[in-house]
Amino acid sequence: MVSEVEPANAGVNNVREYDAVVIGAGFAGLYMLHRLRNLGLKVRAFEAGSGPGGTWYWNRYPGARCDVVSMEYSYQFSSELQQEWEWSERYATQPEILRYVNHVADRFDLRRDIQFNTKLLAAHYDEASSRWDLQLNSGEAVSARFCVMATGCLSSANLPRIPGLESFTGVTYHTGHWPHEGVDFTDKTVGLIGTGSSAIQSIPLIAQQARHLTIFQRTASYSIPARNAPLEPTFVREIKQHYDEYRANNWRQPFGVDFRQNETPALKVSDEVRTAEYEARWQEGKLGFLAAFGDILIDKSANETAAEFIREKIRAIVQDPGVAAKLLPRQIVGCKRLCLDTGYYETFNRANVSLVEVSASPITAVTPLGLRSEEQDYEFECLVFATGFDAMTGALDKIDIRGSAGQRLKDKWAAGPRTYLGLASAGFPNLFTISGPGSPSVLSNMLPTIEQHVNWITDCIAYVLAQGAREIDATVPAEDEWVEHVNQVAHTTLYPNCSSWYLGANIPGKARIFMPYIGVPPYVEKCSQVAAKGYAGFAISR
Ligand code: NAP
């Protein structure tokens, strides 16, 4: 965090000037760069990693894999790309997704306009010139008319501030910053904190290597078997022959993914019918388990039927009843993100795995040899933090962003992020966020909704330029109305009912505001209407 920096360009003689800069070269940044370059703009992207990929560049932990099927988790802007790329598995692994990202970067010749190993420290808006002055960690200064933040929703790792962390004499890892060369846990004793998606994917593989693995669980998670498998060539051929229809159907779905949403209420059917539907979806292995009935994410009694079905599965899989009891989640299913696993619950049947409930006895310190809870000390050689992210706002908070009149974005968002459509924040002209808070983002299939944002931003910038305008800025009334709407929609569901990262509840001191917008089709419709009305809710100045 650079709070004491001089104005972003101070003392630098050679300020490089661009029409637009893009911060980040993950899926969002790559496509944004492609579109703005094709608009004829002089664009530069800056990326902290040494290669493209964003979340898929950093999250290299064992078992890292997407939880949206690969035929859907891919770009659709290029029909040729869509046809030529061959996914090998139903759910793609991190290495395969990273190969895809690199293929895209090469295929569209994007690397020449990306500066890797470079972080943005500060971005200050200069009202006199209507330009953004940017300061990079390389010492370089850059100026741009438009600034697009493609900094990711889950890119700022959360490392809990446990006293004594520096004293640990073993090796520590965070799933979100995994060593590129991989880690061999063979014969090692390992402690792992967390039981969210990253933990659930990595635990079965770490347990296969480690001499002993101790898992520290604060909240038990619900997980569905992924039933991953190689992709059948006939299935792939069928989708590729009708890819446009396939994508169009997904755009009509609440989360932008084909979850076979059933609108029937869970309690309107007999117990047998309900259990059969849950069983079919458990066997299918998709996050669409929660789409089994129309009211699972709306009505607590309906939700409890789905929750209890999963608990029953856990009791059946885990052999030791005491361990099974600890693994039974109690919160509303789905209000923390549902997980997909390969052998997660089965791993607790291994003799070399133990489970410690830190909800009952919180971790108080890291010691030189391991962890200390209120009850006892635990020793191991390696400590893995699978403790998640400062989601949606964390990456932006780390940059000293100052808009009109020097207002800091971090200050403006202190009581929770305020955006118009998750695309812009009033008082920060010509600055756009891809998958920003207030957009479906993490409650959607990220790839399509990233493309929707990039297309919208590209059209918006083209419009501003065609008008001969100087700047575009969200208006405060439009933003206030949108923030209120996002919140109202969230509260018609069960989502705000547990301490999730959607609410910022995983980060001590972070404001508790439900951040993503729920509902892809109405959101896309709203964005289209805003554009069709000459960017209603934005002020465009000449
Ligand atoms: P996460 O869901 O936030 O899980 C973090 C875990 O660490 C939770 O179990 C949390 O417990 C625990 N934790 C955090 N601080 C702790 C502390 N001080 N003491 C004890 N436990 C602590 O993070 P994640 O697993 O990295 O996943 C984040 C999101 O990334 C997912 O929800 C998903 O959207 C995405 N993701 C997706 C995939 C996939 O596509 N398959 C894989 C990985 C991640 P509490 O629950 O009690 O806070």
Coordinates of C-alpha atoms and ligand atoms in Angstrom, one line a residue:
M1 CA 0.0 0.0 0.0
V2 CA 1.5 3.3 -1.0
S3 CA -0.3 6.0 1.0
E4 CA 2.6 8.5 1.2
V5 CA 3.5 8.6 -2.5
E6 CA 3.9 11.9 -4.3
P7 CA 1.5 12.7 -7.1
A8 CA 1.8 9.7 -9.5
N9 CA 4.1 11.4 -12.1
A10 CA 6.2 13.6 -9.8
G11 CA 9.9 13.7 -10.6
V12 CA 9.7 11.5 -13.7
N13 CA 10.6 13.1 -16.9
N14 CA 9.6 10.5 -19.4
V15 CA 5.9 9.8 -18.8
R16 CA 4.6 7.3 -21.3
E17 CA 1.3 8.3 -22.7
Y18 CA -1.5 5.9 -23.7
D19 CA -5.1 6.2 -24.7
A20 CA -5.9 3.4 -22.3
V21 CA -4.2 1.2 -19.8
V22 CA -5.4 -2.2 -18.6
I23 CA -4.3 -3.4 -15.2
G24 CA -4.1 -7.2 -15.1
A25 CA -3.6 -9.8 -17.8
G26 CA -5.9 -12.5 -16.6
F27 CA -8.9 -13.5 -18.7
A28 CA -10.4 -10.0 -18.3
G29 CA -7.3 -8.0 -19.1
L30 CA -6.3 -10.1 -22.1
Y31 CA -9.7 -9.6 -23.8
M32 CA -9.9 -6.0 -22.8
L33 CA -6.5 -5.4 -24.4
H34 CA -7.6 -7.2 -27.6
R35 CA -10.8 -5.1 -27.9
L36 CA -9.3 -1.7 -27.2
R37 CA -6.4 -2.3 -29.5
N38 CA -8.9 -3.3 -32.3
L39 CA -10.6 0.0 -31.6
G40 CA -7.4 1.7 -32.8
L41 CA -6.3 2.9 -29.4
K42 CA -2.8 2.9 -28.0
V43 CA -3.1 0.5 -25.1
R44 CA -0.7 -1.0 -22.6
A45 CA -1.5 -3.7 -20.1
F46 CA 0.5 -4.2 -16.8
E47 CA 0.6 -7.5 -15.0
A48 CA 2.2 -8.4 -11.7
G49 CA 2.9 -12.0 -12.8
S50 CA 5.6 -13.1 -15.2
G51 CA 3.0 -14.4 -17.6
P52 CA -0.7 -14.1 -18.3
G53 CA -3.5 -15.9 -16.5
G54 CA -4.4 -14.0 -13.3
T55 CA -6.0 -16.3 -10.8
W56 CA -4.9 -19.3 -13.0
Y57 CA -1.3 -18.1 -12.9
W58 CA -1.1 -17.8 -9.1
N59 CA -3.3 -20.7 -7.9
R60 CA -1.1 -23.7 -8.7
Y61 CA -1.9 -25.7 -5.6
P62 CA -2.3 -29.5 -6.1
G63 CA -5.8 -30.3 -7.5
A64 CA -6.6 -26.8 -8.6
R65 CA -9.3 -27.1 -11.1
C66 CA -12.3 -25.0 -12.3
D67 CA -15.8 -25.8 -10.9
V68 CA -17.5 -24.8 -14.2
V69 CA -17.3 -27.3 -17.0
S70 CA -14.6 -26.5 -19.5
M71 CA -16.9 -26.3 -22.5
E72 CA -18.6 -23.4 -20.8
Y73 CA -15.5 -21.9 -19.0
S74 CA -13.9 -20.5 -22.2
Y75 CA -14.0 -17.4 -24.3
Q76 CA -16.8 -17.1 -26.9
F77 CA -15.7 -13.9 -28.7
S78 CA -13.9 -15.9 -31.4
S79 CA -15.6 -18.7 -33.1
E80 CA -12.3 -19.9 -34.5
L81 CA -10.8 -20.1 -31.1
Q82 CA -13.8 -21.8 -29.7
Q83 CA -13.7 -24.4 -32.4
E84 CA -9.9 -25.1 -32.5
W85 CA -9.3 -25.4 -28.7
E86 CA -9.6 -29.0 -27.3
W87 CA -10.3 -29.4 -23.6
S88 CA -9.3 -32.8 -22.3
E89 CA -11.4 -33.1 -19.2
R90 CA -14.9 -32.2 -18.0
Y91 CA -13.5 -29.8 -15.4
A92 CA -10.2 -28.4 -16.6
T93 CA -7.1 -28.4 -14.4
Q94 CA -5.2 -25.3 -13.6
P95 CA -2.3 -26.3 -15.9
E96 CA -4.6 -26.8 -18.8
I97 CA -6.4 -23.5 -18.3
L98 CA -3.0 -21.8 -18.1
R99 CA -2.1 -23.4 -21.4
Y100 CA -5.3 -22.1 -22.9
V101 CA -4.6 -18.5 -21.6
N102 CA -1.1 -18.6 -23.1
H103 CA -2.5 -19.9 -26.4
V104 CA -5.0 -17.0 -26.4
A105 CA -2.2 -14.5 -25.7
D106 CA -0.1 -15.9 -28.6
R107 CA -3.0 -16.4 -31.0
F108 CA -4.1 -12.7 -30.7
D109 CA -0.5 -11.4 -30.5
L110 CA -1.2 -9.8 -27.1
R111 CA 2.1 -10.1 -25.4
R112 CA 3.7 -7.2 -27.3
D113 CA 1.4 -4.8 -25.4
I114 CA 1.7 -6.4 -22.0
Q115 CA 4.4 -5.4 -19.5
F116 CA 4.8 -8.4 -17.1
N117 CA 6.4 -8.3 -13.6
T118 CA 4.9 -4.9 -13.1
K119 CA 2.5 -3.7 -10.4
L120 CA 0.4 -0.6 -10.4
L121 CA 1.1 1.3 -7.1
A122 CA -0.9 4.4 -7.6
A123 CA -3.5 5.9 -10.1
H124 CA -4.4 9.5 -9.6
Y125 CA -6.9 11.3 -11.8
D126 CA -5.8 14.7 -13.0
E127 CA -8.9 16.9 -13.5
A128 CA -7.1 19.5 -15.5
S129 CA -6.0 17.1 -18.2
S130 CA -8.8 14.5 -17.7
R131 CA -6.2 11.8 -17.6
W132 CA -5.0 9.1 -15.2
D133 CA -1.5 9.4 -13.9
L134 CA -0.1 6.0 -12.9
Q135 CA 2.9 5.0 -10.9
L136 CA 4.4 1.5 -11.4
N137 CA 6.6 -0.4 -9.0
S138 CA 9.3 -0.3 -11.7
G139 CA 9.6 3.4 -11.0
E140 CA 8.0 4.2 -14.4
A141 CA 5.2 6.8 -14.7
V142 CA 2.4 6.4 -17.3
S143 CA -0.5 8.6 -18.3
A144 CA -3.7 7.4 -19.8
R145 CA -7.1 8.7 -20.8
F146 CA -8.9 5.6 -19.8
C147 CA -8.0 3.1 -17.1
V148 CA -9.5 -0.4 -16.9
M149 CA -9.0 -2.4 -13.7
A150 CA -8.9 -6.1 -14.6
T151 CA -7.5 -6.9 -11.2
G152 CA -9.7 -10.0 -10.4
C153 CA -12.2 -10.8 -7.7
L154 CA -10.1 -13.5 -5.9
S155 CA -6.6 -12.2 -6.4
S156 CA -5.7 -10.7 -3.0
A157 CA -4.7 -13.5 -0.8
N158 CA -5.9 -13.5 2.8
L159 CA -3.1 -14.5 5.2
P160 CA -4.6 -14.4 8.7
R161 CA -2.6 -12.4 11.2
I162 CA -1.9 -15.2 13.6
P163 CA 0.7 -14.1 16.3
G164 CA 4.1 -15.8 15.9
L165 CA 3.8 -16.5 12.1
E166 CA 7.4 -15.3 11.6
S167 CA 8.7 -17.8 14.2
F168 CA 7.7 -20.9 12.3
T169 CA 10.8 -22.9 11.4
G170 CA 9.1 -25.0 8.8
V171 CA 7.9 -23.9 5.3
T172 CA 4.6 -22.0 4.8
Y173 CA 2.5 -21.9 1.7
H174 CA -0.7 -20.1 0.6
T175 CA -2.9 -21.8 -2.0
G176 CA -3.3 -18.6 -3.9
H177 CA 0.5 -18.1 -4.2
W178 CA 1.7 -21.6 -4.8
P179 CA 5.4 -22.1 -5.9
H180 CA 5.7 -22.6 -9.7
E181 CA 7.9 -25.6 -9.3
G182 CA 5.3 -27.4 -7.2
V183 CA 5.7 -28.8 -3.7
D184 CA 6.6 -32.4 -2.8
F185 CA 5.1 -33.3 0.5
T186 CA 6.3 -36.9 0.5
D187 CA 7.1 -38.0 4.0
K188 CA 6.4 -34.6 5.4
T189 CA 4.1 -33.7 8.3
V190 CA 1.7 -31.0 7.1
G191 CA -0.8 -28.7 8.8
L192 CA -3.5 -27.0 6.6
I193 CA -5.8 -24.2 7.7
G194 CA -9.1 -23.9 5.9
T195 CA -11.8 -26.0 4.4
G196 CA -13.1 -23.9 1.5
S197 CA -12.8 -24.8 -2.2
S198 CA -9.0 -24.5 -2.4
A199 CA -8.6 -26.7 0.7
I200 CA -11.2 -29.2 -0.5
Q201 CA -9.4 -29.6 -3.8
S202 CA -5.9 -29.8 -2.4
I203 CA -6.4 -31.9 0.7
P204 CA -7.0 -35.3 -1.0
L205 CA -3.7 -34.9 -3.0
I206 CA -1.6 -33.6 -0.2
A207 CA -2.9 -36.5 2.0
Q208 CA -1.7 -39.0 -0.6
Q209 CA 1.9 -37.7 -0.2
A210 CA 2.2 -36.5 3.3
R211 CA 3.3 -38.6 6.2
H212 CA 0.6 -37.0 8.2
L213 CA -1.9 -34.2 7.4
T214 CA -3.7 -32.2 10.1
I215 CA -6.6 -30.1 8.9
F216 CA -7.8 -27.1 10.9
Q217 CA -11.4 -26.5 10.2
R218 CA -13.3 -23.4 11.4
T219 CA -16.5 -23.9 9.4
A220 CA -17.4 -27.3 7.8
S221 CA -18.2 -26.9 4.0
Y222 CA -20.8 -28.5 1.8
S223 CA -19.2 -30.3 -1.1
I224 CA -20.5 -32.3 -4.1
P225 CA -18.5 -34.9 -6.0
A226 CA -17.2 -33.4 -9.2
R227 CA -17.3 -36.7 -11.1
N228 CA -14.6 -35.4 -13.4
A229 CA -13.7 -37.5 -16.4
P230 CA -12.1 -37.2 -19.8
L231 CA -14.3 -35.4 -22.3
E232 CA -16.1 -37.7 -24.8
P233 CA -15.2 -36.7 -28.4
T234 CA -18.9 -37.1 -29.5
F235 CA -20.1 -34.8 -26.7
V236 CA -17.5 -32.2 -27.6
R237 CA -18.4 -32.5 -31.3
E238 CA -22.1 -32.1 -30.5
I239 CA -21.5 -28.9 -28.6
K240 CA -19.1 -27.4 -31.1
Q241 CA -21.7 -28.0 -33.9
H242 CA -24.2 -25.9 -31.9
Y243 CA -21.9 -23.7 -29.8
D244 CA -24.0 -20.5 -30.5
E245 CA -27.2 -22.1 -29.3
Y246 CA -25.4 -23.6 -26.3
R247 CA -24.0 -20.2 -25.3
A248 CA -27.3 -18.5 -25.9
N249 CA -29.1 -20.9 -23.6
N250 CA -26.5 -20.3 -20.9
W251 CA -27.1 -16.5 -21.1
R252 CA -30.7 -17.1 -20.2
Q253 CA -29.8 -19.0 -17.0
P254 CA -29.8 -17.2 -13.6
F255 CA -26.1 -17.7 -13.1
G256 CA -25.1 -17.8 -16.8
V257 CA -24.4 -21.6 -16.5
D258 CA -26.5 -24.5 -17.5
F259 CA -27.6 -25.8 -14.1
R260 CA -30.9 -27.2 -15.4
Q261 CA -32.8 -24.8 -13.0
N262 CA -36.0 -26.5 -11.7
E263 CA -38.6 -23.9 -10.6
T264 CA -40.7 -26.3 -8.5
P265 CA -40.5 -25.6 -4.8
A266 CA -38.8 -28.3 -2.8
L267 CA -41.6 -28.8 -0.3
K268 CA -44.2 -29.1 -3.0
V269 CA -43.0 -32.6 -3.9
S270 CA -43.0 -35.8 -2.0
D271 CA -40.0 -36.8 0.1
E272 CA -39.3 -39.6 -2.5
V273 CA -39.4 -37.3 -5.5
R274 CA -37.2 -34.7 -3.7
T275 CA -34.6 -37.2 -2.6
A276 CA -34.5 -38.7 -6.1
E277 CA -33.9 -35.3 -7.6
Y278 CA -31.0 -34.6 -5.1
E279 CA -29.6 -38.0 -5.8
A280 CA -29.6 -37.5 -9.6
R281 CA -27.8 -34.2 -9.1
W282 CA -25.3 -35.6 -6.6
Q283 CA -24.5 -38.3 -9.3
E284 CA -24.3 -35.6 -12.0
G285 CA -21.6 -33.7 -10.1
K286 CA -22.2 -30.0 -10.8
L287 CA -22.8 -26.9 -8.7
G288 CA -26.3 -27.2 -10.3
F289 CA -27.2 -29.3 -7.3
L290 CA -28.6 -26.1 -5.8
A291 CA -30.8 -25.6 -8.9
A292 CA -32.7 -28.9 -8.0
F293 CA -35.6 -26.8 -6.7
G294 CA -36.6 -23.2 -7.2
D295 CA -36.6 -22.2 -3.6
I296 CA -33.4 -23.7 -2.2
L297 CA -31.7 -20.3 -2.1
I298 CA -34.8 -18.5 -1.0
D299 CA -36.6 -20.5 1.7
K300 CA -34.8 -21.9 4.8
S301 CA -37.0 -25.0 5.1
A302 CA -36.4 -25.9 1.4
N303 CA -32.7 -25.2 1.9
E304 CA -32.6 -27.5 4.9
T305 CA -33.8 -30.4 2.8
A306 CA -30.8 -30.0 0.5
A307 CA -28.4 -29.4 3.4
E308 CA -29.6 -32.6 5.2
F309 CA -29.3 -34.6 2.0
I310 CA -25.6 -33.7 1.8
R311 CA -25.1 -34.3 5.6
E312 CA -26.6 -37.8 5.1
K313 CA -24.0 -38.4 2.3
I314 CA -21.2 -37.3 4.6
R315 CA -22.3 -39.6 7.4
A316 CA -22.4 -42.5 4.8
I317 CA -18.9 -41.7 3.4
V318 CA -16.9 -41.0 6.6
Q319 CA -16.4 -44.1 8.6
D320 CA -15.6 -42.7 12.0
P321 CA -18.9 -41.2 13.4
G322 CA -17.0 -38.7 15.5
V323 CA -15.1 -37.3 12.5
A324 CA -18.3 -37.4 10.4
A325 CA -20.1 -35.3 13.0
K326 CA -17.3 -32.7 12.9
L327 CA -17.6 -32.5 9.1
L328 CA -21.3 -31.9 9.1
P329 CA -21.9 -28.3 8.0
R330 CA -24.6 -26.4 9.9
Q331 CA -25.0 -23.2 7.9
I332 CA -27.4 -22.6 5.0
V333 CA -26.2 -24.5 2.0
G334 CA -25.1 -22.2 -0.8
C335 CA -24.7 -19.0 1.2
K336 CA -21.0 -19.8 1.3
R337 CA -20.0 -21.1 -2.1
L338 CA -20.8 -24.8 -2.6
C339 CA -17.6 -26.8 -3.3
L340 CA -16.9 -29.5 -5.9
D341 CA -14.5 -32.3 -4.8
T342 CA -12.7 -35.4 -5.8
G343 CA -12.5 -37.7 -2.8
Y344 CA -12.7 -35.0 -0.1
Y345 CA -14.8 -36.7 2.5
E346 CA -13.2 -40.1 1.7
T347 CA -9.8 -38.6 2.6
F348 CA -10.9 -38.5 6.3
N349 CA -11.0 -42.3 6.3
R350 CA -7.2 -42.3 5.8
A351 CA -5.0 -43.2 8.9
N352 CA -2.6 -40.3 8.1
V353 CA -5.3 -37.6 8.2
S354 CA -6.7 -35.8 11.3
L355 CA -9.3 -33.1 11.7
V356 CA -9.1 -30.4 14.3
E357 CA -12.1 -28.1 14.9
V358 CA -10.8 -24.7 15.6
S359 CA -14.3 -23.3 16.0
A360 CA -14.3 -25.1 19.4
S361 CA -10.7 -24.3 20.2
P362 CA -9.4 -21.3 18.1
I363 CA -5.9 -21.1 16.9
T364 CA -4.0 -18.7 19.2
A365 CA -0.5 -18.7 17.8
V366 CA 1.9 -20.1 15.2
T367 CA 4.8 -21.6 17.2
P368 CA 8.3 -22.5 15.8
L369 CA 7.1 -26.0 15.4
G370 CA 3.5 -25.6 14.3
L371 CA 0.2 -24.2 15.7
R372 CA -1.1 -23.6 19.2
S373 CA -4.8 -23.7 19.9
E374 CA -6.6 -22.9 23.2
E375 CA -6.3 -26.6 24.0
Q376 CA -3.0 -27.9 22.7
D377 CA 0.1 -27.6 20.4
Y378 CA 0.3 -29.3 17.0
E379 CA 3.6 -29.9 15.3
F380 CA 4.4 -30.2 11.5
E381 CA 7.1 -29.4 9.0
C382 CA 4.9 -27.5 6.5
L383 CA 2.0 -25.2 7.0
V384 CA -0.5 -24.5 4.2
F385 CA -2.9 -21.6 4.4
A386 CA -6.0 -22.4 2.3
T387 CA -7.5 -19.3 3.8
G388 CA -8.9 -17.6 0.8
F389 CA -9.0 -14.0 -0.4
D390 CA -9.9 -10.4 0.4
A391 CA -12.5 -10.9 -2.3
M392 CA -13.8 -8.4 -4.9
T393 CA -12.3 -5.2 -3.3
G394 CA -8.9 -6.5 -2.0
A395 CA -6.9 -6.0 -5.1
L396 CA -8.2 -2.5 -5.7
D397 CA -7.7 -1.6 -2.0
K398 CA -4.0 -2.3 -2.4
I399 CA -3.6 0.4 -5.1
D400 CA -3.6 4.1 -4.2
I401 CA -6.5 5.1 -6.4
R402 CA -7.6 8.8 -6.2
G403 CA -10.4 10.2 -8.3
S404 CA -11.8 13.8 -8.7
A405 CA -10.8 16.2 -5.9
G406 CA -8.2 13.6 -4.7
Q407 CA -10.9 11.3 -3.2
R408 CA -9.5 7.9 -2.4
L409 CA -11.4 4.9 -3.7
K410 CA -10.5 3.1 -0.5
D411 CA -12.1 5.8 1.6
K412 CA -15.2 6.0 -0.6
W413 CA -15.6 2.2 -0.2
A414 CA -14.9 2.1 3.5
A415 CA -18.5 1.2 4.4
G416 CA -18.7 -1.2 1.5
P417 CA -18.1 -0.8 -2.3
R418 CA -20.2 1.7 -4.2
T419 CA -20.5 1.2 -7.9
Y420 CA -22.9 1.8 -10.8
L421 CA -23.4 -1.7 -12.4
G422 CA -20.1 -2.9 -10.9
L423 CA -18.5 -1.1 -13.9
A424 CA -17.7 2.4 -12.6
S425 CA -17.7 4.4 -9.3
A426 CA -18.9 8.0 -9.2
G427 CA -16.1 10.5 -8.8
F428 CA -13.6 8.2 -10.7
P429 CA -14.1 9.3 -14.3
N430 CA -12.9 7.2 -17.2
L431 CA -12.0 4.4 -14.8
F432 CA -13.8 1.0 -15.3
T433 CA -13.8 -2.2 -13.3
I434 CA -14.3 -5.6 -14.9
S435 CA -16.3 -7.9 -12.7
G436 CA -16.5 -5.2 -10.1
P437 CA -18.6 -5.4 -6.9
G438 CA -22.3 -4.8 -7.9
S439 CA -22.0 -7.0 -11.0
P440 CA -22.8 -10.8 -11.1
S441 CA -19.0 -11.7 -11.3
V442 CA -18.4 -14.4 -8.7
L443 CA -22.1 -15.5 -8.9
S444 CA -21.8 -16.2 -12.6
N445 CA -19.7 -18.1 -15.0
M446 CA -16.8 -15.6 -14.9
L447 CA -15.7 -16.0 -18.5
P448 CA -18.9 -15.0 -20.2
T449 CA -19.6 -12.2 -17.8
I450 CA -16.1 -10.9 -18.2
E451 CA -16.7 -10.8 -22.0
Q452 CA -20.0 -9.0 -21.4
H453 CA -18.2 -6.3 -19.3
V454 CA -15.3 -6.0 -21.8
N455 CA -17.8 -5.5 -24.7
W456 CA -19.8 -3.0 -22.7
I457 CA -16.7 -1.0 -21.7
T458 CA -15.3 -1.1 -25.3
D459 CA -18.6 0.3 -26.7
C460 CA -18.8 2.9 -24.0
I461 CA -15.3 4.2 -24.7
A462 CA -16.0 4.2 -28.4
Y463 CA -19.2 6.2 -27.7
V464 CA -17.3 8.8 -25.5
L465 CA -14.6 9.2 -28.2
A466 CA -17.2 9.5 -31.0
Q467 CA -18.9 12.3 -29.0
G468 CA -15.7 14.2 -28.8
A469 CA -16.2 14.0 -25.0
R470 CA -13.5 14.4 -22.3
E471 CA -14.8 12.2 -19.6
I472 CA -17.5 9.9 -18.5
D473 CA -18.4 9.5 -14.8
A474 CA -21.2 7.6 -13.0
T475 CA -23.7 9.9 -11.3
V476 CA -24.2 9.6 -7.6
P477 CA -28.0 9.1 -7.9
A478 CA -27.6 6.3 -10.4
E479 CA -25.0 4.7 -8.2
D480 CA -27.0 5.0 -5.0
E481 CA -30.0 3.5 -6.7
W482 CA -27.9 0.6 -8.0
V483 CA -26.2 -0.1 -4.7
E484 CA -29.7 -0.2 -3.0
H485 CA -31.0 -2.5 -5.8
V486 CA -28.1 -4.9 -5.4
N487 CA -28.7 -5.1 -1.7
Q488 CA -32.5 -5.5 -2.1
V489 CA -32.1 -8.4 -4.5
A490 CA -29.6 -10.1 -2.2
H491 CA -32.0 -9.9 0.7
T492 CA -34.7 -11.6 -1.3
T493 CA -32.4 -14.7 -1.0
L494 CA -30.7 -16.6 1.7
Y495 CA -27.2 -15.5 0.5
P496 CA -26.7 -12.8 3.2
N497 CA -27.3 -15.4 6.0
C498 CA -23.8 -16.6 6.8
S499 CA -20.3 -15.2 7.2
S500 CA -19.1 -15.5 3.7
W501 CA -16.6 -13.7 1.6
Y502 CA -19.5 -12.5 -0.6
L503 CA -20.2 -10.3 2.4
G504 CA -16.6 -9.5 3.2
A505 CA -17.1 -11.4 6.5
N506 CA -13.9 -13.4 6.2
I507 CA -11.7 -10.3 6.6
P508 CA -11.5 -8.7 10.0
G509 CA -12.7 -5.1 9.9
K510 CA -14.1 -5.3 6.4
A511 CA -17.6 -3.8 5.9
R512 CA -20.3 -6.4 5.7
I513 CA -22.1 -5.7 2.4
F514 CA -23.3 -8.3 0.0
M515 CA -21.0 -7.5 -3.0
P516 CA -22.1 -9.5 -6.1
Y517 CA -25.3 -8.9 -8.0
I518 CA -27.6 -11.9 -8.2
G519 CA -29.1 -12.6 -11.6
V520 CA -27.2 -12.6 -14.9
P521 CA -30.2 -12.1 -17.4
P522 CA -31.6 -9.0 -15.7
Y523 CA -28.2 -7.6 -15.2
V524 CA -27.2 -7.9 -18.9
E525 CA -30.6 -6.4 -19.8
K526 CA -30.0 -3.4 -17.6
C527 CA -26.5 -2.8 -19.0
S528 CA -27.9 -2.9 -22.5
Q529 CA -30.6 -0.5 -21.7
V530 CA -28.2 1.9 -20.1
A531 CA -26.0 1.9 -23.2
A532 CA -29.0 2.2 -25.6
K533 CA -30.1 5.3 -23.7
G534 CA -26.8 7.1 -24.3
Y535 CA -25.3 5.7 -21.1
A536 CA -28.1 6.7 -18.8
G537 CA -26.9 7.3 -15.2
F538 CA -23.5 8.5 -16.4
A539 CA -22.4 12.2 -16.9
I540 CA -20.5 12.7 -20.1
S541 CA -18.5 16.0 -20.2
R542 CA -16.9 17.8 -23.2
Ligands
NAP1 P1 -12.5 -19.6 1.2 O1 -13.6 -20.2 0.5 O2 -12.6 -18.2 1.7 O3 -12.0 -20.6 2.3 C1 -11.1 -20.2 3.3 C2 -11.1 -21.2 4.4 O4 -10.1 -20.8 5.3 C3 -12.4 -21.2 5.1 O5 -12.6 -22.6 5.5 C4 -12.2 -20.3 6.3 O6 -13.0 -20.6 7.4 C5 -10.7 -20.7 6.6 N1 -10.1 -19.6 7.4 C6 -9.8 -18.4 7.0 N2 -9.2 -17.7 8.0 C7 -9.0 -18.6 9.0 C8 -8.5 -18.5 10.3 N3 -8.0 -17.3 10.8 N4 -8.6 -19.6 11.1 C9 -9.1 -20.7 10.7 N5 -9.7 -20.9 9.5 C10 -9.6 -19.8 8.6 O7 -11.2 -19.6 0.2 P2 -10.8 -20.6 -1.0 O8 -11.0 -21.9 -0.6 O9 -9.5 -20.1 -1.5 O10 -11.9 -20.3 -2.1 C11 -12.3 -18.9 -2.4 C12 -13.2 -18.9 -3.6 O11 -12.3 -19.1 -4.8 C13 -14.2 -20.0 -3.7 O12 -15.3 -19.8 -3.0 C14 -14.4 -20.1 -5.2 O13 -15.3 -19.1 -5.6 C15 -13.0 -19.8 -5.7 N6 -12.3 -21.1 -6.0 C16 -12.9 -21.9 -6.9 C17 -12.3 -23.1 -7.2 C18 -12.9 -23.9 -8.2 O14 -13.2 -23.4 -9.3 N7 -13.1 -25.1 -8.0 C19 -11.2 -23.5 -6.4 C20 -10.7 -22.7 -5.4 C21 -11.3 -21.5 -5.2 P3 -14.4 -19.9 7.6 O15 -15.3 -20.5 6.5 O16 -14.8 -20.2 9.0 O17 -14.2 -18.4 7.3

